[in-house]
mmCIF file of C-alpha atoms and ligand atoms in Angstrom:
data_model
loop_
_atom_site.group_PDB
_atom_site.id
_atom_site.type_symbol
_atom_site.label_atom_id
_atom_site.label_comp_id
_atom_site.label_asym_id
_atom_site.label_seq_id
_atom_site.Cartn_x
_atom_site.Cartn_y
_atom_site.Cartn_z
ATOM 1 C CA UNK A 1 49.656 215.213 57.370
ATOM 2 C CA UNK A 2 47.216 213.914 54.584
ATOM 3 C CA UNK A 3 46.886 210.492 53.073
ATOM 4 C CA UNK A 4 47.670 210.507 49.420
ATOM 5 C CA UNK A 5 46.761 207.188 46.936
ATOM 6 C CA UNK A 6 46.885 207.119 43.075
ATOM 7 C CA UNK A 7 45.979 203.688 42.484
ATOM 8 C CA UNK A 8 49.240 202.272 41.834
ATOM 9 C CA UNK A 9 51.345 202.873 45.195
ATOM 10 C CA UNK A 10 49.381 202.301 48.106
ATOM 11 C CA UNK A 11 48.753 204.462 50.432
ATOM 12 C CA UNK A 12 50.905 206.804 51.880
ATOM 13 C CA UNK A 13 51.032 209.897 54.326
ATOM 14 C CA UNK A 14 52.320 213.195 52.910
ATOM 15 C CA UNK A 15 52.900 216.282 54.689
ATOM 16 C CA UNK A 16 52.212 219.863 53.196
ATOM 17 C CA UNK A 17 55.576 221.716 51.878
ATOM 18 C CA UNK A 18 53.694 224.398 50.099
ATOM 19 C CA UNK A 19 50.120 225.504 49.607
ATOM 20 C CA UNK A 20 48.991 227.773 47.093
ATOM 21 C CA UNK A 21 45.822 228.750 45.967
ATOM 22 C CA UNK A 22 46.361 226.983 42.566
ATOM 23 C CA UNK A 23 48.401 224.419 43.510
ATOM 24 C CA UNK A 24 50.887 222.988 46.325
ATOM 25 C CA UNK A 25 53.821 220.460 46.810
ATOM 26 C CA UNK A 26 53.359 217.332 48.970
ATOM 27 C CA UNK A 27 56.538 215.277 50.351
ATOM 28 C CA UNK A 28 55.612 211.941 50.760
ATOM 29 C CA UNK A 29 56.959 210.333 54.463
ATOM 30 C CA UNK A 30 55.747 206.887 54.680
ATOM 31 C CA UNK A 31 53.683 204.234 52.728
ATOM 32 C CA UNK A 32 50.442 203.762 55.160
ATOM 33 C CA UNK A 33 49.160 200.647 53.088
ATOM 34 C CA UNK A 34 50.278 198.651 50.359
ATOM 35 C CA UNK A 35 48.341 199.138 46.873
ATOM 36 C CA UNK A 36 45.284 195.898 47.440
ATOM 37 C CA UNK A 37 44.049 194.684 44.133
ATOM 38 C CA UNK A 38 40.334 194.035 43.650
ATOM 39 C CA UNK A 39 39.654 190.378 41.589
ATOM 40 C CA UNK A 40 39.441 190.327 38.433
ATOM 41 C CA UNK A 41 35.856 191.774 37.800
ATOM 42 C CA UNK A 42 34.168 194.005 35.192
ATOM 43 C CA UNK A 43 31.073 195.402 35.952
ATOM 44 C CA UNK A 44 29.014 196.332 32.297
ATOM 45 C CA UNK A 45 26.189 198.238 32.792
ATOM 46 C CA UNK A 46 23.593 199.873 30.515
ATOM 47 C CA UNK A 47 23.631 203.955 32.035
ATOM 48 C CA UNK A 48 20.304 205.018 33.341
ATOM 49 C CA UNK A 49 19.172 207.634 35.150
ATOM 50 C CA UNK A 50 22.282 210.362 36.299
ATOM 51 C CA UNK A 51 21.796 209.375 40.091
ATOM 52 C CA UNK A 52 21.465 206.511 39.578
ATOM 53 C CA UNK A 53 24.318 205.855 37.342
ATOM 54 C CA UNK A 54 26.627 207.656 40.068
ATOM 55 C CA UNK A 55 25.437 205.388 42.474
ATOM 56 C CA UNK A 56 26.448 202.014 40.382
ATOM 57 C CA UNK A 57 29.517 203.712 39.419
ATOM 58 C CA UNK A 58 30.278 204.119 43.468
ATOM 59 C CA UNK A 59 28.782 201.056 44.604
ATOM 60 C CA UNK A 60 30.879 198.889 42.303
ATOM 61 C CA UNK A 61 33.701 200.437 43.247
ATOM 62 C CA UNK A 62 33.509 199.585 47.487
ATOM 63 C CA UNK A 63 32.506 196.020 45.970
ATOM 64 C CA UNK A 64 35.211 195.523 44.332
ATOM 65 C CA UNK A 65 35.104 196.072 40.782
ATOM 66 C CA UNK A 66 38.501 196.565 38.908
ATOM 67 C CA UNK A 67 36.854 198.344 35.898
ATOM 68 C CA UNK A 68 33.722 199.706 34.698
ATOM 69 C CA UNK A 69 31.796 199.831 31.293
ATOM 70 C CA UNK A 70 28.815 201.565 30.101
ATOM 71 C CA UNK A 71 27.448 199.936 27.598
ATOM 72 C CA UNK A 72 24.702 201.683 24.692
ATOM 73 C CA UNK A 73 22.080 198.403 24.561
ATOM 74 C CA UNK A 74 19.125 198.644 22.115
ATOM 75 C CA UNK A 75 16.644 199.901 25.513
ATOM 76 C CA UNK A 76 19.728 202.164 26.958
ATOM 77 C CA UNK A 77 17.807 205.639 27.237
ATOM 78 C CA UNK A 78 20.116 207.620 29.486
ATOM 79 C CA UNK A 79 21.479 210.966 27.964
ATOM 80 C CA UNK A 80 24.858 211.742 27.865
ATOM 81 C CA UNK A 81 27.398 209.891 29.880
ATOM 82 C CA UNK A 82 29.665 211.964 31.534
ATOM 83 C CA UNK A 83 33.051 209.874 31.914
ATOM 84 C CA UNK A 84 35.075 212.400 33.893
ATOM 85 C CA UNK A 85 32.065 213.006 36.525
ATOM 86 C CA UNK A 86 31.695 209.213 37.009
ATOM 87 C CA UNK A 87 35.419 208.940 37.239
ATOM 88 C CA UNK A 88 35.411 211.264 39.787
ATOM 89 C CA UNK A 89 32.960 209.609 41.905
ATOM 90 C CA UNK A 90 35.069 206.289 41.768
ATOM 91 C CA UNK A 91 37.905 208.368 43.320
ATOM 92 C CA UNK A 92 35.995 209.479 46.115
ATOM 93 C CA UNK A 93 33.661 205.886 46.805
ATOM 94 C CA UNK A 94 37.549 204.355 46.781
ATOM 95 C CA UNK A 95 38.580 207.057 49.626
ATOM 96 C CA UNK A 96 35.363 206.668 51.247
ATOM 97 C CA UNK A 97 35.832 202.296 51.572
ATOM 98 C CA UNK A 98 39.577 202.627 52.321
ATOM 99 C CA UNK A 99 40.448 201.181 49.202
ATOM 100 C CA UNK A 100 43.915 202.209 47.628
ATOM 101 C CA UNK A 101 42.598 201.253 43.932
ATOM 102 C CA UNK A 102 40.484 203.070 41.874
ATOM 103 C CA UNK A 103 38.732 201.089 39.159
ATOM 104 C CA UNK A 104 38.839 202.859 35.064
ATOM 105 C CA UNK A 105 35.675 204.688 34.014
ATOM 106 C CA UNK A 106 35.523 203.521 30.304
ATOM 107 C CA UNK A 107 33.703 205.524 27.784
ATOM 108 C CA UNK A 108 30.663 204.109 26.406
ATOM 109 C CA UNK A 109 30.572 201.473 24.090
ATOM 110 C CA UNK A 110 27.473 199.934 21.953
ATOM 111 C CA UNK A 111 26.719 196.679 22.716
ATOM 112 C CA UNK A 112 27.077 195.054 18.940
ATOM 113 C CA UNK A 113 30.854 196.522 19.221
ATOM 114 C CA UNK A 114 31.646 195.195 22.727
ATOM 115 C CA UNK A 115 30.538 192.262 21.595
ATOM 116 C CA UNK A 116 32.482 192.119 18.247
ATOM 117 C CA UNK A 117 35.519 192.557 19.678
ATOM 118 C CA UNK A 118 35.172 190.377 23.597
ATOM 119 C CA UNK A 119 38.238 188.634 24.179
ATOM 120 C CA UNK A 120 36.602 185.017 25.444
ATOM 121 C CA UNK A 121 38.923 184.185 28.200
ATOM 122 C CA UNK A 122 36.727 186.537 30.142
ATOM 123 C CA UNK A 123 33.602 184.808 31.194
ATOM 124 C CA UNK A 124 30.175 187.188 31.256
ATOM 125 C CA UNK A 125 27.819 186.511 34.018
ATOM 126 C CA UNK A 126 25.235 188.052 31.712
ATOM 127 C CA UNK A 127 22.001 189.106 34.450
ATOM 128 C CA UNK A 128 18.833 187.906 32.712
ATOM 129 C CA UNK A 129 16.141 189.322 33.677
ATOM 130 C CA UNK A 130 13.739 186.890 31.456
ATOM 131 C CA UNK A 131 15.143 184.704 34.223
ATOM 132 C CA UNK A 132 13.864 186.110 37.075
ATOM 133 C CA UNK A 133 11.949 183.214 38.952
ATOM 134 C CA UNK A 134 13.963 180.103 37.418
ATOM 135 C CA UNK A 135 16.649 178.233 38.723
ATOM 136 C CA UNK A 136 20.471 178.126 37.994
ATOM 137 C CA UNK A 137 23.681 179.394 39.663
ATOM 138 C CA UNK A 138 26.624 180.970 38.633
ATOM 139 C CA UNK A 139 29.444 178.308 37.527
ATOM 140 C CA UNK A 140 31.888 177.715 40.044
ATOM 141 C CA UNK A 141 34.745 178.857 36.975
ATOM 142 C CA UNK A 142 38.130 180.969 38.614
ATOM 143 C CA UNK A 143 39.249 183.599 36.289
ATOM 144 C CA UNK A 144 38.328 186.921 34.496
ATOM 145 C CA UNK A 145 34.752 187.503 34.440
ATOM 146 C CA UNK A 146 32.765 190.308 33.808
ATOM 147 C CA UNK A 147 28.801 190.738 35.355
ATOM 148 C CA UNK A 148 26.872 192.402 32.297
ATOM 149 C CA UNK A 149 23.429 194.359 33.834
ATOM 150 C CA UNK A 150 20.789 195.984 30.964
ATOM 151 C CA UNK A 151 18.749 198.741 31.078
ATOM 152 C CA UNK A 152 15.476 199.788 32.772
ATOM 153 C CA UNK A 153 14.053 198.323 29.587
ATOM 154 C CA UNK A 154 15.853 195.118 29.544
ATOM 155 C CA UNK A 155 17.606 193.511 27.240
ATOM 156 C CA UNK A 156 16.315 193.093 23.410
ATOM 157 C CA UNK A 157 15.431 189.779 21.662
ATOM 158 C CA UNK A 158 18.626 190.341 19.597
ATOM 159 C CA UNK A 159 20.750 191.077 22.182
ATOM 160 C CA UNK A 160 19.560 188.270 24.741
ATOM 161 C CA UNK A 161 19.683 185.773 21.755
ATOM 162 C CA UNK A 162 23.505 186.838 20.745
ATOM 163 C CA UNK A 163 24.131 185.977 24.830
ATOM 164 C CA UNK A 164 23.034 183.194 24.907
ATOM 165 C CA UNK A 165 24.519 181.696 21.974
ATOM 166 C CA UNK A 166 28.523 182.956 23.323
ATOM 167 C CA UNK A 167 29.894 180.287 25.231
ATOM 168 C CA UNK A 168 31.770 182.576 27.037
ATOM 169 C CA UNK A 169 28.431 184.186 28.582
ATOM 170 C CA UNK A 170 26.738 182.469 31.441
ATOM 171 C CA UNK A 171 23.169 183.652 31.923
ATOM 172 C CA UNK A 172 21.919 183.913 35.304
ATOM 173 C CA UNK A 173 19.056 185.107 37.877
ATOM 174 C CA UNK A 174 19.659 187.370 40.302
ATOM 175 C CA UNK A 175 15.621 185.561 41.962
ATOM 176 C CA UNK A 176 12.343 185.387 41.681
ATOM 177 C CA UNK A 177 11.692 189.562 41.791
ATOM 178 C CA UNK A 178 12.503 191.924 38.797
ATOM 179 C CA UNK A 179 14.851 194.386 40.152
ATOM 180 C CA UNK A 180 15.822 198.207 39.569
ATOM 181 C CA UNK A 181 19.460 198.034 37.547
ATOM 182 C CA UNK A 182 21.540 199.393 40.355
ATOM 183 C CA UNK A 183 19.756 197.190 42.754
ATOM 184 C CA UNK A 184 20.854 194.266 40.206
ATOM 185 C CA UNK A 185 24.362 195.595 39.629
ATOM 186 C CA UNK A 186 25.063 195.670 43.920
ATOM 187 C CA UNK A 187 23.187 191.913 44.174
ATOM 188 C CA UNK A 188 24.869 190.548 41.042
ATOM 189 C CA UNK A 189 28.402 191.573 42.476
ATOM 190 C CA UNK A 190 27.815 190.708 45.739
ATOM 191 C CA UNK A 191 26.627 186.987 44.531
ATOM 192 C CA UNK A 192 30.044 186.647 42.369
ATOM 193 C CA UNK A 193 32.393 187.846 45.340
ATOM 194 C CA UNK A 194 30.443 185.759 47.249
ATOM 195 C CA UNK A 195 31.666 182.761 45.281
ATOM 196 C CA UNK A 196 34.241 183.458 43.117
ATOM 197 C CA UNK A 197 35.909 187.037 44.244
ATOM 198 C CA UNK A 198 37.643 187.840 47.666
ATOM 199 C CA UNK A 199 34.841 187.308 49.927
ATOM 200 C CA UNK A 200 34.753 183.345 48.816
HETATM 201 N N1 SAM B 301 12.169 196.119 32.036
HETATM 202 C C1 SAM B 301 12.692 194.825 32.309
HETATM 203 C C2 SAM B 301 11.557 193.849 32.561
HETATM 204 O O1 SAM B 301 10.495 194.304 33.023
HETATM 205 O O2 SAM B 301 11.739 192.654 32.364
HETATM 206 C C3 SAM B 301 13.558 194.865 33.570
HETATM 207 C C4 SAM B 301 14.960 195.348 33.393
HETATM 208 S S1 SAM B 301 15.768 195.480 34.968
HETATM 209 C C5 SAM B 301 15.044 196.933 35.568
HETATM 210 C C6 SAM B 301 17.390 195.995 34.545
HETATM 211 C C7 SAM B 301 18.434 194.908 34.508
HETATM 212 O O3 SAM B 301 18.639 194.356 35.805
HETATM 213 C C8 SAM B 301 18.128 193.702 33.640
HETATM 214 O O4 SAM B 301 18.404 193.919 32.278
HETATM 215 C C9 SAM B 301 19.011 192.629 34.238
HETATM 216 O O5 SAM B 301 20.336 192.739 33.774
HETATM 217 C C10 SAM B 301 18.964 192.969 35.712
HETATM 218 N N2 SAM B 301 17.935 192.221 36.463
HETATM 219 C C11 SAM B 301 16.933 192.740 37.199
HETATM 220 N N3 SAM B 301 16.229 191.769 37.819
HETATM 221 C C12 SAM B 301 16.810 190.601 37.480
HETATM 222 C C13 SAM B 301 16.557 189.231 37.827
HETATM 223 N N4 SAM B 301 15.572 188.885 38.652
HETATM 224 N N5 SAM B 301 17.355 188.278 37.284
HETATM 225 C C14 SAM B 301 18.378 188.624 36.453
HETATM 226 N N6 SAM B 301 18.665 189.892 36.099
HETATM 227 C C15 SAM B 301 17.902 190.871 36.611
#
């Protein structure tokens, strides 16, 4: 038998009719688990390094994001994203948690066009790193959000002055210590699901 999940039907266990070198047919017997929804939570993140890309790709998806954007900031120096490779690694950080969702690799956008075109309703917990050291929490506001981290070379003057002027954007610290962004993208989610996701 083998556990089979696509992200829309739960889990279930298959066993193996045929198997072929190319290819093979599965029957499906029983549904093992029933398809569990993360909260509604975007993670935006400027790519950096490959590694270390892979690893925010697969650490927001065990903490529970249900999609992902990369997102081209002024600072964003990372070569070429590599959607398929990334979407690949959410599969298998989903198998590796349990989970029976898989959260959508999006291709990159640039940050003046994600902007342009941000439906409101969807709150950004925009991660300030000029922050770092002040005080202020994240709003205690149910709904869709979205955690926004920048680059290794933070955010520009532009872009930090276009966040802070959307009232849909909520700019926060993640404390007093400047950290790496995949550090930033793990403490920033674990922070919302601590008080608005399904941890609360
Ligand atoms: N080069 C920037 C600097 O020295 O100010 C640091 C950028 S940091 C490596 C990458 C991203 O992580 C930031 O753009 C921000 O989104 C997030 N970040 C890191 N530390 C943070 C903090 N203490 N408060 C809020 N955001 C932080």
């Amino acid at each position: 038998m083998v556990a089979l999940f696509n992200g829309r039907d739960g889990e279930w266990q298959a066993e193996i009719v045929e198997a072929g070198k190319r290819g093979g047919t599965l029957r499906c017997v029983n549904q093992s688990a029933l398809l569990q929804m993360p909260p509604d939570l975007w993670l935006i993140f400027a790519p950096i390094k490959k590694a270390r890309t892979d690893f925010i790709v697969e650490k927001a998806t065990e903490m529970g994001a249900a999609r992902i954007l990369p997102v081209m900031t002024e600072y964003t120096n990372a070569g070429r994203v590599q959607v398929d490779r990334l979407q690949a690694h959410a599969v298998e950080a989903a198998e590796q948690c349990g989970g029976t969702y898989v959260p959508r690799v999006e291709a990159p956008v640039k940050f003046r066009v994600l902007m342009d075109q941000w439906a409101p309703e969807r709150r950004i917990m925009f991660c300030d790193e000029a922050l770092a050291g002040a005080s202020g929490r994240l709003p205690e506001v149910r709904g869709p959000w979205a955690i926004l981290i920048g680059p290794e070379g933070g955010f520009s003057d532009a872009e930090r002055t276009r966040l802070h002027k959307a009232d849909y954007a909520d700019a926060v610290t993640l404390g007093p210590r400047i950290l790496r962004a995949d550090t930033a993208a793990v403490a920033a989610m674990t922070l919302w699901q601590q008080s608005l996701g399904d941890w609360a």
